[in-house]
PDB file of C-alpha atoms and ligand atoms in Angstrom:
ATOM      1  CA  MET C  94      -9.081 -18.354  -4.610  1.00 27.00           C
ATOM      2  CA  GLY C  95     -12.375 -17.055  -6.016  1.00 31.00           C
ATOM      3  CA  PRO C  96     -12.666 -15.667  -9.525  1.00 31.00           C
ATOM      4  CA  ALA C  97     -11.797 -11.991 -10.026  1.00 36.00           C
ATOM      5  CA  SER C  98     -15.388 -11.215 -10.845  1.00 38.00           C
ATOM      6  CA  ALA C  99     -17.348  -8.002 -10.424  1.00 38.00           C
ATOM      7  CA  VAL C 100     -19.258  -7.969  -7.126  1.00 40.00           C
ATOM      8  CA  SER C 101     -22.452  -6.019  -6.545  1.00 40.00           C
ATOM      9  CA  ALA C 102     -21.613  -3.149  -4.189  1.00 42.00           C
ATOM     10  CA  THR C 103     -25.021  -3.220  -2.566  1.00 43.00           C
ATOM     11  CA  SER C 104     -24.693  -6.826  -1.479  1.00 43.00           C
ATOM     12  CA  CYS C 105     -21.304  -6.863   0.169  1.00 57.00           C
ATOM     13  CA  GLU C 106     -18.737  -5.161   2.341  1.00 84.00           C
ATOM     14  CA  TRP C 107     -15.110  -4.265   1.648  1.00 89.00           C
ATOM     15  CA  SER C 108     -14.039  -7.666   2.927  1.00 89.00           C
ATOM     16  CA  ASP C 109     -15.620  -9.229  -0.171  1.00 91.00           C
ATOM     17  CA  TYR C 110     -12.952  -7.500  -2.282  1.00 94.00           C
ATOM     18  CA  ILE C 111      -9.970  -8.858  -0.363  1.00 92.00           C
ATOM     19  CA  ALA C 112      -7.753 -11.454  -2.054  1.00 91.00           C
ATOM     20  CA  ASP C 113      -8.081 -14.351   0.340  1.00 86.00           C
ATOM     21  CA  ASP C 114      -4.916 -16.071  -0.908  1.00 89.00           C
ATOM     22  CA  PHE C 115      -2.601 -13.111  -0.225  1.00 94.00           C
ATOM     23  CA  SER C 116      -0.300 -13.253   2.785  1.00 95.00           C
ATOM     24  CA  PHE C 117       1.636 -10.302   4.168  1.00 96.00           C
ATOM     25  CA  ILE C 118       3.680 -12.474   6.516  1.00 96.00           C
ATOM     26  CA  ASP C 119       5.105 -15.206   4.294  1.00 96.00           C
ATOM     27  CA  PHE C 120       8.786 -14.666   5.232  1.00 98.00           C
ATOM     28  CA  GLU C 121      11.423 -17.068   6.549  1.00 97.00           C
ATOM     29  CA  PRO C 122      11.981 -16.997  10.328  1.00 97.00           C
ATOM     30  CA  GLY C 123      14.945 -14.751  11.084  1.00 98.00           C
ATOM     31  CA  SER C 124      14.220 -12.395   8.166  1.00 98.00           C
ATOM     32  CA  ARG C 125      14.576  -8.683   8.804  1.00 98.00           C
ATOM     33  CA  VAL C 126      11.209  -7.268   7.729  1.00 98.00           C
ATOM     34  CA  VAL C 127       9.824  -3.732   7.932  1.00 98.00           C
ATOM     35  CA  ASP C 128       6.116  -2.856   8.012  1.00 98.00           C
ATOM     36  CA  ILE C 129       5.595   0.537   6.378  1.00 98.00           C
ATOM     37  CA  GLY C 130       2.605   2.359   7.894  1.00 98.00           C
ATOM     38  CA  PHE C 131       2.127  -0.331  10.543  1.00 98.00           C
ATOM     39  CA  GLY C 132      -1.048   1.253  11.985  1.00 98.00           C
ATOM     40  CA  ALA C 133      -2.083  -0.696  15.070  1.00 97.00           C
ATOM     41  CA  GLY C 134       0.772  -3.180  14.562  1.00 97.00           C
ATOM     42  CA  GLU C 135      -1.262  -6.279  13.750  1.00 97.00           C
ATOM     43  CA  GLN C 136       0.985  -7.422  10.874  1.00 97.00           C
ATOM     44  CA  MET C 137       4.113  -6.718  12.944  1.00 98.00           C
ATOM     45  CA  ARG C 138       2.889  -8.997  15.712  1.00 98.00           C
ATOM     46  CA  ARG C 139       2.128 -11.750  13.231  1.00 97.00           C
ATOM     47  CA  LEU C 140       5.572 -11.397  11.635  1.00 98.00           C
ATOM     48  CA  SER C 141       7.274 -11.532  15.041  1.00 98.00           C
ATOM     49  CA  ALA C 142       5.251 -14.627  15.951  1.00 97.00           C
ATOM     50  CA  ARG C 143       6.751 -16.281  12.840  1.00 97.00           C
ATOM     51  CA  GLY C 144      10.230 -15.538  14.159  1.00 98.00           C
ATOM     52  CA  CYS C 145      10.991 -12.530  11.941  1.00 98.00           C
ATOM     53  CA  ARG C 146      13.030  -9.568  13.193  1.00 98.00           C
ATOM     54  CA  THR C 147      10.345  -6.930  12.702  1.00 98.00           C
ATOM     55  CA  PHE C 148      10.544  -3.150  12.393  1.00 98.00           C
ATOM     56  CA  GLY C 149       7.786  -0.614  11.880  1.00 98.00           C
ATOM     57  CA  VAL C 150       7.537   2.835  10.365  1.00 98.00           C
ATOM     58  CA  GLU C 151       4.568   5.180  10.838  1.00 98.00           C
ATOM     59  CA  TYR C 152       3.862   8.710   9.691  1.00 98.00           C
ATOM     60  CA  SER C 153       1.373   9.224  12.503  1.00 98.00           C
ATOM     61  CA  GLY C 154       3.163  10.344  15.665  1.00 98.00           C
ATOM     62  CA  ALA C 155       0.346   9.036  17.857  1.00 98.00           C
ATOM     63  CA  LEU C 156       0.515   5.560  16.289  1.00 98.00           C
ATOM     64  CA  ALA C 157       4.313   5.521  16.557  1.00 98.00           C
ATOM     65  CA  VAL C 158       4.065   6.314  20.299  1.00 98.00           C
ATOM     66  CA  HIS C 159       1.366   3.701  20.699  1.00 98.00           C
ATOM     67  CA  GLY C 160       3.581   1.117  18.942  1.00 98.00           C
ATOM     68  CA  ARG C 161       6.533   1.894  21.212  1.00 98.00           C
ATOM     69  CA  GLN C 162       4.311   1.600  24.280  1.00 97.00           C
ATOM     70  CA  ALA C 163       3.297  -1.816  22.983  1.00 97.00           C
ATOM     71  CA  ALA C 164       7.003  -2.794  22.879  1.00 97.00           C
ATOM     72  CA  LEU C 165       7.162  -2.834  19.082  1.00 98.00           C
ATOM     73  CA  ASP C 166      10.430  -1.790  17.399  1.00 98.00           C
ATOM     74  CA  VAL C 167       9.058   1.241  15.591  1.00 98.00           C
ATOM     75  CA  CYS C 168       9.799   4.824  14.674  1.00 97.00           C
ATOM     76  CA  ARG C 169       8.077   7.810  13.161  1.00 98.00           C
ATOM     77  CA  ALA C 170       9.049   8.309   9.524  1.00 98.00           C
ATOM     78  CA  ALA C 171       7.532   8.635   6.069  1.00 98.00           C
ATOM     79  CA  ALA C 172       7.424   5.897   3.465  1.00 98.00           C
ATOM     80  CA  GLU C 173       9.077   8.357   1.080  1.00 98.00           C
ATOM     81  CA  GLN C 174      12.146   8.730   3.336  1.00 98.00           C
ATOM     82  CA  LEU C 175      12.884   5.510   5.163  1.00 98.00           C
ATOM     83  CA  PRO C 176      15.402   5.476   8.031  1.00 98.00           C
ATOM     84  CA  PHE C 177      17.227   2.335   6.840  1.00 98.00           C
ATOM     85  CA  ARG C 178      20.502   1.814   5.029  1.00 98.00           C
ATOM     86  CA  SER C 179      20.340   0.759   1.398  1.00 97.00           C
ATOM     87  CA  ALA C 180      20.007  -3.006   0.823  1.00 97.00           C
ATOM     88  CA  SER C 181      19.708  -3.645   4.579  1.00 97.00           C
ATOM     89  CA  LEU C 182      16.380  -5.533   4.751  1.00 98.00           C
ATOM     90  CA  ASP C 183      15.210  -9.002   3.673  1.00 98.00           C
ATOM     91  CA  GLY C 184      11.561  -8.074   3.458  1.00 98.00           C
ATOM     92  CA  LEU C 185       9.037  -5.266   3.425  1.00 98.00           C
ATOM     93  CA  ILE C 186       5.290  -5.172   3.826  1.00 98.00           C
ATOM     94  CA  CYS C 187       2.979  -2.267   3.184  1.00 98.00           C
ATOM     95  CA  LYS C 188      -0.769  -2.728   3.560  1.00 98.00           C
ATOM     96  CA  VAL C 189      -2.862   0.039   1.923  1.00 97.00           C
ATOM     97  CA  VAL C 190      -0.476   2.877   2.797  1.00 98.00           C
ATOM     98  CA  VAL C 191       0.857   3.886  -0.644  1.00 98.00           C
ATOM     99  CA  PRO C 192      -2.461   5.654  -1.483  1.00 98.00           C
ATOM    100  CA  TYR C 193      -1.508   8.284   1.121  1.00 96.00           C
ATOM    101  CA  THR C 194       2.075   8.773  -0.083  1.00 96.00           C
ATOM    102  CA  ASP C 195       3.871  10.140  -3.106  1.00 96.00           C
ATOM    103  CA  GLU C 196       3.667   6.708  -4.734  1.00 97.00           C
ATOM    104  CA  ALA C 197       6.707   7.055  -7.022  1.00 97.00           C
ATOM    105  CA  GLU C 198       8.957   8.148  -4.148  1.00 97.00           C
ATOM    106  CA  ALA C 199       7.615   5.483  -1.812  1.00 98.00           C
ATOM    107  CA  VAL C 200       8.215   2.621  -4.268  1.00 98.00           C
ATOM    108  CA  ALA C 201      11.742   3.931  -4.959  1.00 98.00           C
ATOM    109  CA  GLU C 202      12.436   3.867  -1.211  1.00 98.00           C
ATOM    110  CA  PHE C 203      11.060   0.323  -0.880  1.00 98.00           C
ATOM    111  CA  ALA C 204      13.493  -0.764  -3.599  1.00 98.00           C
ATOM    112  CA  ARG C 205      16.401   1.075  -2.003  1.00 98.00           C
ATOM    113  CA  VAL C 206      16.139  -0.557   1.433  1.00 98.00           C
ATOM    114  CA  LEU C 207      15.609  -4.127   0.157  1.00 98.00           C
ATOM    115  CA  ARG C 208      18.682  -6.268  -0.408  1.00 97.00           C
ATOM    116  CA  PRO C 209      19.006  -8.072  -3.759  1.00 97.00           C
ATOM    117  CA  GLY C 210      16.668 -11.054  -3.486  1.00 98.00           C
ATOM    118  CA  GLY C 211      14.598  -9.268  -0.833  1.00 98.00           C
ATOM    119  CA  VAL C 212      10.818  -9.516  -1.116  1.00 98.00           C
ATOM    120  CA  ALA C 213       8.055  -6.929  -0.732  1.00 98.00           C
ATOM    121  CA  ARG C 214       4.393  -7.793  -0.142  1.00 98.00           C
ATOM    122  CA  ILE C 215       2.215  -4.786  -0.826  1.00 98.00           C
ATOM    123  CA  SER C 216      -1.462  -3.943  -1.223  1.00 98.00           C
ATOM    124  CA  TYR C 217      -2.775  -0.814  -2.912  1.00 98.00           C
ATOM    125  CA  HIS C 218      -6.107   0.804  -3.712  1.00 98.00           C
ATOM    126  CA  GLY C 219      -7.222   0.569  -7.336  1.00 97.00           C
ATOM    127  CA  LEU C 220      -9.749   2.618  -9.321  1.00 97.00           C
ATOM    128  CA  GLY C 221     -12.586   0.320  -8.169  1.00 97.00           C
ATOM    129  CA  TYR C 222     -11.985   1.469  -4.573  1.00 97.00           C
ATOM    130  CA  SER C 223     -12.697   5.111  -5.438  1.00 97.00           C
ATOM    131  CA  MET C 224     -15.543   4.217  -7.817  1.00 97.00           C
ATOM    132  CA  ARG C 225     -17.283   2.205  -5.154  1.00 97.00           C
ATOM    133  CA  TYR C 226     -17.251   5.202  -2.793  1.00 96.00           C
ATOM    134  CA  LEU C 227     -18.378   7.537  -5.554  1.00 97.00           C
ATOM    135  CA  LEU C 228     -21.211   5.395  -6.897  1.00 96.00           C
ATOM    136  CA  THR C 229     -22.588   3.523  -3.901  1.00 95.00           C
ATOM    137  CA  ASP C 230     -21.840   5.180  -0.587  1.00 94.00           C
ATOM    138  CA  PRO C 231     -24.984   6.436   1.204  1.00 94.00           C
ATOM    139  CA  ASN C 232     -22.970   9.262   2.783  1.00 96.00           C
ATOM    140  CA  TRP C 233     -22.385  12.192   0.377  1.00 96.00           C
ATOM    141  CA  LYS C 234     -19.105  13.131   2.108  1.00 95.00           C
ATOM    142  CA  ARG C 235     -17.680   9.722   1.289  1.00 95.00           C
ATOM    143  CA  ARG C 236     -18.942  10.074  -2.290  1.00 96.00           C
ATOM    144  CA  VAL C 237     -16.978  13.320  -2.493  1.00 95.00           C
ATOM    145  CA  TYR C 238     -13.995  11.438  -1.086  1.00 95.00           C
ATOM    146  CA  GLY C 239     -14.257   8.949  -3.961  1.00 96.00           C
ATOM    147  CA  LEU C 240     -14.500  11.793  -6.470  1.00 96.00           C
ATOM    148  CA  ARG C 241     -11.581  13.775  -5.128  1.00 95.00           C
ATOM    149  CA  THR C 242      -9.431  10.631  -5.025  1.00 97.00           C
ATOM    150  CA  ILE C 243     -10.068  10.176  -8.744  1.00 97.00           C
ATOM    151  CA  VAL C 244      -9.437  13.871  -9.521  1.00 95.00           C
ATOM    152  CA  ASN C 245      -6.266  13.861  -7.409  1.00 96.00           C
ATOM    153  CA  THR C 246      -4.977  10.734  -9.148  1.00 97.00           C
ATOM    154  CA  LEU C 247      -5.545  12.266 -12.601  1.00 96.00           C
ATOM    155  CA  PHE C 248      -3.663  15.356 -11.434  1.00 94.00           C
ATOM    156  CA  TYR C 249      -0.818  13.244 -10.026  1.00 95.00           C
ATOM    157  CA  ARG C 250      -0.606  11.288 -13.271  1.00 94.00           C
ATOM    158  CA  ALA C 251      -0.345  14.490 -15.296  1.00 95.00           C
ATOM    159  CA  ILE C 252       1.902  16.597 -13.031  1.00 93.00           C
ATOM    160  CA  GLY C 253       3.676  14.083 -10.788  1.00 92.00           C
ATOM    161  CA  ARG C 254       2.414  15.838  -7.642  1.00 91.00           C
ATOM    162  CA  ARG C 255      -0.709  15.615  -5.502  1.00 91.00           C
ATOM    163  CA  LEU C 256      -3.224  18.410  -5.172  1.00 92.00           C
ATOM    164  CA  PRO C 257      -2.742  20.587  -2.081  1.00 90.00           C
ATOM    165  CA  GLY C 258      -4.611  20.058   1.188  1.00 89.00           C
ATOM    166  CA  PHE C 259      -8.030  18.447   1.363  1.00 85.00           C
ATOM    167  CA  TRP C 260      -8.180  17.551  -2.345  1.00 87.00           C
ATOM    168  CA  GLY C 261      -4.820  15.831  -2.332  1.00 92.00           C
ATOM    169  CA  ASP C 262      -5.103  13.355   0.530  1.00 90.00           C
ATOM    170  CA  THR C 263      -5.469  10.066  -1.400  1.00 96.00           C
ATOM    171  CA  ILE C 264      -4.620   8.595  -4.791  1.00 97.00           C
ATOM    172  CA  TYR C 265      -5.444   5.186  -6.187  1.00 98.00           C
ATOM    173  CA  GLN C 266      -2.831   3.055  -7.928  1.00 98.00           C
ATOM    174  CA  SER C 267      -2.833   1.332 -11.307  1.00 97.00           C
ATOM    175  CA  SER C 268      -0.863  -1.771 -12.226  1.00 96.00           C
ATOM    176  CA  HIS C 269       0.426   0.090 -15.255  1.00 96.00           C
ATOM    177  CA  ARG C 270       2.004   2.940 -13.246  1.00 97.00           C
ATOM    178  CA  LEU C 271       3.305   0.567 -10.589  1.00 98.00           C
ATOM    179  CA  ARG C 272       5.051  -1.559 -13.220  1.00 98.00           C
ATOM    180  CA  ARG C 273       6.845   1.558 -14.467  1.00 97.00           C
ATOM    181  CA  TYR C 274       8.139   2.328 -10.967  1.00 98.00           C
ATOM    182  CA  TYR C 275       9.200  -1.284 -10.471  1.00 98.00           C
ATOM    183  CA  ALA C 276      11.145  -1.324 -13.739  1.00 97.00           C
ATOM    184  CA  ALA C 277      12.858   1.968 -12.879  1.00 97.00           C
ATOM    185  CA  ASN C 278      13.921   0.725  -9.437  1.00 97.00           C
ATOM    186  CA  GLY C 279      15.067  -2.834 -10.036  1.00 97.00           C
ATOM    187  CA  LEU C 280      11.947  -4.516  -8.665  1.00 98.00           C
ATOM    188  CA  THR C 281      10.428  -7.535 -10.406  1.00 98.00           C
ATOM    189  CA  LEU C 282       6.734  -8.298 -10.032  1.00 98.00           C
ATOM    190  CA  ARG C 283       6.665 -11.963  -8.973  1.00 97.00           C
ATOM    191  CA  LYS C 284       2.918 -12.262  -8.493  1.00 95.00           C
ATOM    192  CA  GLU C 285      -0.192 -10.137  -8.924  1.00 95.00           C
ATOM    193  CA  HIS C 286      -2.990 -11.735  -6.901  1.00 94.00           C
ATOM    194  CA  ARG C 287      -6.444 -11.677  -8.416  1.00 88.00           C
ATOM    195  CA  ALA C 288      -9.232 -10.071  -6.407  1.00 91.00           C
ATOM    196  CA  PRO C 289     -12.823  -9.008  -7.128  1.00 92.00           C
ATOM    197  CA  ARG C 290     -13.300  -5.778  -9.097  1.00 95.00           C
ATOM    198  CA  PHE C 291     -15.861  -2.978  -9.006  1.00 95.00           C
ATOM    199  CA  ALA C 292     -17.037  -0.984 -12.059  1.00 94.00           C
ATOM    200  CA  GLY C 293     -14.353  -2.692 -14.117  1.00 91.00           C
ATOM    201  CA  GLY C 294     -11.462  -1.597 -11.900  1.00 95.00           C
ATOM    202  CA  PRO C 295      -9.518  -3.362  -9.160  1.00 96.00           C
ATOM    203  CA  VAL C 296     -10.623  -2.450  -5.641  1.00 97.00           C
ATOM    204  CA  PHE C 297      -7.394  -3.678  -4.066  1.00 97.00           C
ATOM    205  CA  ILE C 298      -4.175  -4.533  -5.898  1.00 97.00           C
ATOM    206  CA  TYR C 299      -1.909  -7.178  -4.377  1.00 98.00           C
ATOM    207  CA  HIS C 300       1.711  -7.480  -5.484  1.00 98.00           C
ATOM    208  CA  VAL C 301       4.620  -9.687  -4.463  1.00 98.00           C
ATOM    209  CA  LEU C 302       7.900  -8.105  -5.606  1.00 98.00           C
ATOM    210  CA  GLU C 303      11.530  -9.137  -5.605  1.00 98.00           C
ATOM    211  CA  LYS C 304      14.495  -6.810  -5.640  1.00 98.00           C
ATOM    212  CA  THR C 305      16.423  -8.128  -8.613  1.00 95.00           C
ATOM    213  CA  VAL C 306      18.594  -5.348  -9.975  1.00 78.00           C
ATOM    214  CA  LYS C 307      20.769  -2.785  -8.260  1.00 68.00           C
ATOM    215  CA  VAL C 308      19.827   0.575  -9.771  1.00 68.00           C
ATOM    216  CA  GLY C 309      22.239   3.504  -9.800  1.00 62.00           C
ATOM    217  CA  GLY C 310      25.586   3.536  -7.921  1.00 50.00           C
TER     218      GLY C 310
HETATM  219  C1  SAM F 163      -5.243   2.445   6.012  1.00 75.54           C
HETATM  220  S1  SAM F 163      -4.060   2.593   7.269  1.00 75.54           S
HETATM  221  C2  SAM F 163      -3.283   0.994   7.204  1.00 75.54           C
HETATM  222  C3  SAM F 163      -2.586   0.640   8.490  1.00 75.54           C
HETATM  223  C4  SAM F 163      -1.974  -0.777   8.500  1.00 75.54           C
HETATM  224  N1  SAM F 163      -1.018  -0.972   7.428  1.00 75.54           N
HETATM  225  C5  SAM F 163      -3.070  -1.813   8.427  1.00 75.54           C
HETATM  226  O1  SAM F 163      -3.291  -2.394   7.377  1.00 75.54           O
HETATM  227  O2  SAM F 163      -3.746  -1.989   9.436  1.00 75.54           O
HETATM  228  C6  SAM F 163      -2.835   3.652   6.541  1.00 75.54           C
HETATM  229  C7  SAM F 163      -1.683   3.946   7.473  1.00 75.54           C
HETATM  230  O3  SAM F 163      -0.662   4.614   6.719  1.00 75.54           O
HETATM  231  C8  SAM F 163      -0.063   5.613   7.533  1.00 75.54           C
HETATM  232  N2  SAM F 163       0.573   6.583   6.628  1.00 75.54           N
HETATM  233  C9  SAM F 163      -0.023   7.546   5.898  1.00 75.54           C
HETATM  234  N3  SAM F 163       0.884   8.207   5.163  1.00 75.54           N
HETATM  235  C10 SAM F 163       2.090   7.635   5.413  1.00 75.54           C
HETATM  236  C11 SAM F 163       3.422   7.882   4.961  1.00 75.54           C
HETATM  237  N4  SAM F 163       3.684   8.850   4.081  1.00 75.54           N
HETATM  238  N5  SAM F 163       4.415   7.108   5.442  1.00 75.54           N
HETATM  239  C12 SAM F 163       4.155   6.114   6.344  1.00 75.54           C
HETATM  240  N6  SAM F 163       2.908   5.839   6.820  1.00 75.54           N
HETATM  241  C13 SAM F 163       1.888   6.595   6.358  1.00 75.54           C
HETATM  242  C14 SAM F 163      -1.245   6.145   8.341  1.00 75.54           C
HETATM  243  O4  SAM F 163      -0.813   6.834   9.498  1.00 75.54           O
HETATM  244  C15 SAM F 163      -2.015   4.877   8.641  1.00 75.54           C
HETATM  245  O5  SAM F 163      -1.603   4.253   9.822  1.00 75.54           O
END
């Protein structure tokens, strides 16, 4: 693993910010694992190739249809309202999807569906992701995207809700807020992988979590 150093935005692509020691698919064969926001299904295929029993959830109807056509075991649903019984899954992965959700509700749902001892492998956007758009992108529309992500996150932090419409599409995460959700939902942070930062903030945040405590009834 490289050092979590600042990287010059002009000299590199997003791939330079990825934690190269983080695996989304490190589960025992036979594990029941869900991919939240599976996109094109790449992680699902890799999990299945390892011998996991793999499910997928997507908010996009088109991607859900595409997944079914590709013979993946998927459905259309939101991360904030998962169609699984409580404590029914051994594992969960979620690769840069939480920025588009109500993060507190999504993390609570992740905790609900994992059995005690179950593991989640999740990546998030950090402040450095938005700052890099805002400060370095040649396209002004993407600079505005970076700005509105920061404004929306400040609003979400203050009010607990996202801004409506265009302004509210994305928020970045912070380790501090995530740790609060984990503590409230019986999740223990087993590992935070180090990755390069931009403008002092993490670009991507990588967490391995374990469901340790049953919360509520
Ligand atoms: C950046 S893509 C990542 C896709 C995939 N995880 C990957 O890494 O290739 C974000 C995905 O999250 C999905 N998404 C957005 N909001 C969601 C929600 N509330 N619940 C579930 N999926 C959501 C989008 O449809 C999109 O496929």
